[in-house]
DNA sequence: AGCACGCCGACT
DNA sequence: GTCGGCGTGCTC
């Protein structure tokens, strides 16, 4: 009897909620395992990388089953725990396994094919009657192996394939699918001084020969390792070519190479290396830190998740480092998550000092080849496994061998939630599931816990360790509330500053101390408004007001990028009284320069940090005291510790408080508390001034009294009353369509349909804050499932209802986006 | 996601 | 009268 046929269920990178079954060719039997990558043909010709999810002998009963083209890995690249994690993620966040696959692996590991067209040389082009086909054939025969993509570009046709098929039918051309090699092996070009010039005289001679080519002379000196005037030793160090090219240009470099003064060399990009400091022991912990660490250790014997609630500057990082050391000494690995890339480099330096090469770093600012290298090291396909990975949310997809601990620092941060594209996962919540698969522990750290996490501590699901003491006995700052309305009435406002703040800033700067100003909005002014008729310039295709950008005098839509010139006159009534309303960091920066001439102001926000380094440089300058006032968005609220900052100003607390979201108060409290934590160091008590039009707002009071507990109690009461998490779980069903009437009709139909099953758990449909993005109108339906009922069942029901509605074409081709636990 | 099949406006 | 626009529907 012959052996049964073998089938493989393959995860392909598409948003379809099932896997695809392929034949396993006989010669691959015994080699194929779940988690390996394969190349398969999908559709009429394209080849894709897929992941084997399952090997089995059940014939799916599909005619024309295709066969796996090739097996890429001898050993699984996605381990069993990862596969289970992917399953969980696609199930919980209601997306396809393919979408998880897509975001889980660096793109160098997910190749796909490109169609290349070759001419048949025995073919006589005169046989073609069609002129257009003749031209295309000419291009192909002149460029054998040209890609379809380039061909359609050259001939200015969006879809050239029908013509190519015509040529193929004429036996004049054929196609070959070529799989891209991925960019996993990347080189860079280095240049260095020709060693023959390493002796002084030869080098001098070369310089003399360049007496009339100043640029080349300069470049040669730099390449030799000599700065312009310095006459030290010739180093002959290899430097990246692009540094010299950007400074001196291609031509300069070319002539130097032609003269054989310098040599170029291709080098494989080395794994990420940090400076080679001596490895040091972790710093000694304070008694408070020591007892927190003891507590964590002890509570981990009973619970898998612990919240470390440590006020700002209490030294949480040092506790993490001690804990990490214990875990890796046991032979287990640690994943250390941070909410954003900007914070990674300073933490990495601290980790590097203690753990050296055992620590690796993973986030999107690294090139794909670097990410592939790190992935390969972690999966054991390449030597040099890291023991600690520091990363942002996507690091939860790395292959760990034996994960022992996940640290989620600043667990309350909303950047842990991915919005676009699917999977719309929350890395903090997913970490807890991932850890349970590895039987690992999770430590959530923050000064301002999220309401959900704190509630989990209250119910005993998580344990809590509190760190009340600031490291080095730094005092908590004094918090002063400054009433904007009162100042306006007395006409004492200067630009956006109350006299209280102006006064404090003046004193602070005179004392040689530094100021941080917080304004959670970018740009110059928010928008323009006609003082006569109230008309506001809005984006033509999105439903938002245009943001005024001062530097190029334009109005920009922050959603679609639409830009128009600034309106001098009102489009509506022709009045020339256009005034600016609201303010952002850029305006604050400008106004300070006017009010305090001669002082140094800098701005830290998304616009002001373009490159990898400028952010670090800015903070470095501020740390050195070269900047008096730093204006920033929420970027300044996290992890920046500066000795010399004694004043923090929160310019517009209302703007945060009035945001229409159930988390607005929680978020405001977190931001204000975090920003306040930047004020005051060792010997001096810092000062925080909060400007508001609503001094009686309870959140402001809680911030002033540093009273997290009361804020939590009040919030949890409201959440219960108005049915919000953690009392319910929410799913946002977002509907998009170009036609507004169709959208409304479809949305109403779907919500009625949902109400039949879910009753009053369905809210909406309603237009979100921004009701249109690009040319798509949007409507949201919210589903609230109480904690007691089965969330799993609700997801299945929801999926079935949507599938049924789509099948009956009741939704008219709307795009439906599901967001589980939305933010 | 691609790609093919299928039905309505501006061109040889 | 076609070409070709992108609107629906599969793809193992």
Coordinates of C-alpha atoms in Angstrom, one line a residue, chain A residues 144-355:
Chain A
X144 CA 15.4 40.5 -21.9
X145 CA 14.2 39.8 -18.3
X146 CA 12.5 43.1 -17.8
X147 CA 10.0 43.1 -15.0
X148 CA 6.3 43.6 -15.6
X149 CA 6.4 46.6 -13.3
X150 CA 9.0 48.4 -15.4
X151 CA 7.4 47.5 -18.6
X152 CA 4.1 49.0 -17.6
X153 CA 5.9 52.1 -16.5
X154 CA 7.8 52.5 -19.8
X155 CA 4.7 52.1 -21.8
X156 CA 2.5 54.2 -19.4
X157 CA 0.0 51.5 -18.9
X158 CA -1.5 50.6 -15.5
X159 CA -2.1 47.0 -16.5
X160 CA 0.1 45.8 -19.3
X161 CA -0.6 42.1 -18.6
X162 CA -3.3 41.7 -21.3
X163 CA -0.8 42.8 -24.0
X164 CA 1.9 40.5 -22.6
X165 CA -0.5 37.6 -22.7
X166 CA -1.3 38.5 -26.3
X167 CA 2.5 38.3 -27.0
X168 CA 2.7 35.0 -25.2
X169 CA -0.2 33.6 -27.3
X170 CA 1.8 34.6 -30.4
X171 CA 4.8 32.6 -29.0
X172 CA 6.8 35.8 -29.0
X173 CA 7.5 36.0 -25.3
X174 CA 7.5 34.0 -22.1
X175 CA 7.3 34.8 -18.4
X176 CA 9.6 33.7 -15.5
X177 CA 8.7 34.3 -11.9
X178 CA 11.7 35.3 -10.0
X179 CA 11.6 35.3 -6.2
X180 CA 13.4 38.2 -4.6
X181 CA 16.2 37.2 -2.4
X182 CA 15.1 39.4 0.4
X183 CA 17.5 42.0 1.6
X184 CA 18.9 39.8 4.4
X185 CA 22.4 40.2 3.3
X186 CA 23.3 43.8 3.0
X187 CA 26.6 45.4 2.3
X188 CA 27.8 48.9 2.6
X189 CA 30.7 50.6 0.9
X190 CA 33.6 51.8 2.9
X191 CA 36.6 53.8 1.8
X192 CA 40.0 54.1 3.3
X193 CA 43.4 55.6 2.5
X194 CA 45.6 53.5 0.2
X195 CA 48.1 51.9 2.7
X196 CA 51.0 53.0 0.5
X197 CA 50.2 56.5 1.7
X198 CA 50.4 55.6 5.3
X199 CA 53.9 56.7 5.6
X200 CA 54.2 60.5 6.2
X201 CA 56.3 61.4 3.1
X202 CA 54.1 59.6 0.6
X203 CA 51.1 61.2 2.1
X204 CA 52.6 64.7 2.0
X205 CA 53.5 64.1 -1.6
X206 CA 49.9 63.2 -2.4
X207 CA 48.7 66.3 -0.7
X208 CA 51.1 68.4 -2.7
X209 CA 49.8 66.9 -5.9
X210 CA 46.3 68.2 -4.9
X211 CA 47.5 71.7 -4.3
X212 CA 45.1 73.0 -6.9
X213 CA 42.2 70.7 -5.9
X214 CA 41.3 72.0 -2.5
X215 CA 38.2 69.9 -2.1
X216 CA 40.0 66.7 -2.8
X217 CA 42.8 67.7 -0.5
X218 CA 40.3 68.3 2.3
X219 CA 38.6 65.0 1.6
X220 CA 41.8 63.1 1.6
X221 CA 42.8 64.6 4.9
X222 CA 39.6 63.6 6.4
X223 CA 39.7 60.1 5.0
X224 CA 43.2 59.8 6.4
X225 CA 41.8 60.5 9.8
X226 CA 43.2 64.0 10.1
X227 CA 40.9 66.8 10.9
X228 CA 41.8 69.9 9.0
X229 CA 44.5 71.4 11.1
X230 CA 45.4 68.6 13.4
X231 CA 48.7 67.0 12.5
X232 CA 48.3 63.8 14.5
X233 CA 48.8 60.3 13.2
X234 CA 47.4 58.9 9.9
X235 CA 44.9 56.4 11.1
X236 CA 43.8 54.8 7.8
X237 CA 40.4 53.9 9.4
X238 CA 37.7 52.7 7.1
X239 CA 34.7 55.0 6.8
X240 CA 31.4 54.7 5.2
X241 CA 31.4 56.2 1.7
X242 CA 28.2 58.2 2.2
X243 CA 29.7 60.4 4.9
X244 CA 32.3 61.6 2.4
X245 CA 30.0 61.8 -0.5
X246 CA 27.5 64.1 1.4
X247 CA 30.4 66.3 2.4
X248 CA 32.5 66.5 -0.7
X249 CA 30.4 65.1 -3.5
X250 CA 30.7 62.2 -5.9
X251 CA 33.2 63.9 -8.3
X252 CA 35.7 64.6 -5.6
X253 CA 35.6 61.0 -4.4
X254 CA 35.8 59.6 -7.9
X255 CA 39.0 61.5 -8.7
X256 CA 40.6 60.4 -5.5
X257 CA 39.8 56.8 -6.3
X258 CA 41.1 57.2 -9.9
X259 CA 44.4 58.6 -8.5
X260 CA 44.6 55.5 -6.4
X261 CA 44.9 57.5 -3.2
X262 CA 41.9 55.8 -1.6
X263 CA 40.4 52.4 -1.9
X264 CA 36.8 51.3 -1.7
X265 CA 35.6 48.1 -0.2
X266 CA 32.3 46.4 0.2
X267 CA 31.6 45.2 3.7
X268 CA 28.8 43.0 5.1
X269 CA 26.8 45.0 7.6
X270 CA 27.9 44.0 11.0
X271 CA 25.4 43.2 13.7
X272 CA 24.5 46.2 15.8
X273 CA 27.3 46.9 18.1
X274 CA 27.4 49.4 20.9
X275 CA 30.5 51.0 22.3
X276 CA 32.8 48.6 24.1
X277 CA 32.5 49.9 27.6
X278 CA 33.7 47.8 30.4
X279 CA 30.9 45.7 31.8
X280 CA 30.0 47.0 35.2
X281 CA 27.9 45.7 38.1
X282 CA 24.4 47.2 38.4
X283 CA 24.2 50.2 40.7
X284 CA 23.5 49.5 44.3
X285 CA 19.8 49.9 45.2
X286 CA 18.4 52.2 47.8
X287 CA 16.6 50.6 50.7
X288 CA 13.3 51.4 49.1
X289 CA 14.3 49.9 45.8
X290 CA 15.7 46.9 47.5
X291 CA 12.5 46.2 49.3
X292 CA 10.5 46.7 46.1
X293 CA 12.7 44.2 44.4
X294 CA 12.3 41.8 47.3
X295 CA 8.6 42.2 47.1
X296 CA 8.5 41.6 43.4
X297 CA 10.5 38.4 43.7
X298 CA 8.3 37.2 46.5
X299 CA 5.0 38.0 44.7
X300 CA 6.1 36.4 41.5
X301 CA 6.0 33.1 43.4
X302 CA 2.2 33.5 43.6
X303 CA 1.2 35.6 40.6
X304 CA 2.3 35.9 37.0
X305 CA 1.7 39.6 36.6
X306 CA 2.9 42.4 38.9
X307 CA 2.4 46.1 38.6
X308 CA 5.3 48.2 39.8
X309 CA 3.7 51.5 40.7
X310 CA 6.6 53.8 41.3
X311 CA 6.3 57.5 41.3
X312 CA 8.4 59.5 38.8
X313 CA 12.1 59.4 39.6
X314 CA 11.8 56.5 41.9
X315 CA 14.4 54.5 40.0
X316 CA 12.3 51.7 38.4
X317 CA 14.9 51.1 35.7
X318 CA 17.5 50.1 38.2
X319 CA 15.1 47.6 39.7
X320 CA 14.5 46.1 36.3
X321 CA 18.2 45.8 35.7
X322 CA 18.6 43.8 38.9
X323 CA 15.7 41.6 38.0
X324 CA 16.9 41.0 34.5
X325 CA 20.3 39.9 35.9
X326 CA 18.6 37.3 38.0
X327 CA 16.6 36.0 35.1
X328 CA 19.5 35.6 32.7
X329 CA 21.6 34.0 35.3
X330 CA 18.9 31.3 35.4
X331 CA 19.5 30.9 31.6
X332 CA 16.2 32.5 30.6
X333 CA 15.5 35.5 28.3
X334 CA 14.0 38.9 29.0
X335 CA 11.9 41.1 26.8
X336 CA 11.9 44.7 27.8
X337 CA 9.3 46.8 26.1
X338 CA 9.2 50.6 25.9
X339 CA 6.4 52.7 24.4
X340 CA 8.5 54.5 21.9
X341 CA 11.8 54.4 19.9
X342 CA 12.9 57.8 21.3
X343 CA 13.4 56.2 24.8
X344 CA 15.3 53.2 23.6
X345 CA 18.8 54.6 23.3
X346 CA 19.3 55.9 26.8
X347 CA 17.9 52.7 28.3
X348 CA 20.1 50.7 25.9
X349 CA 23.2 52.5 27.2
X350 CA 22.3 51.5 30.8
X351 CA 21.6 47.9 29.8
X352 CA 24.8 47.8 27.8
X353 CA 26.9 48.9 30.7
X354 CA 25.7 45.9 32.7
X355 CA 25.0 43.2 30.1

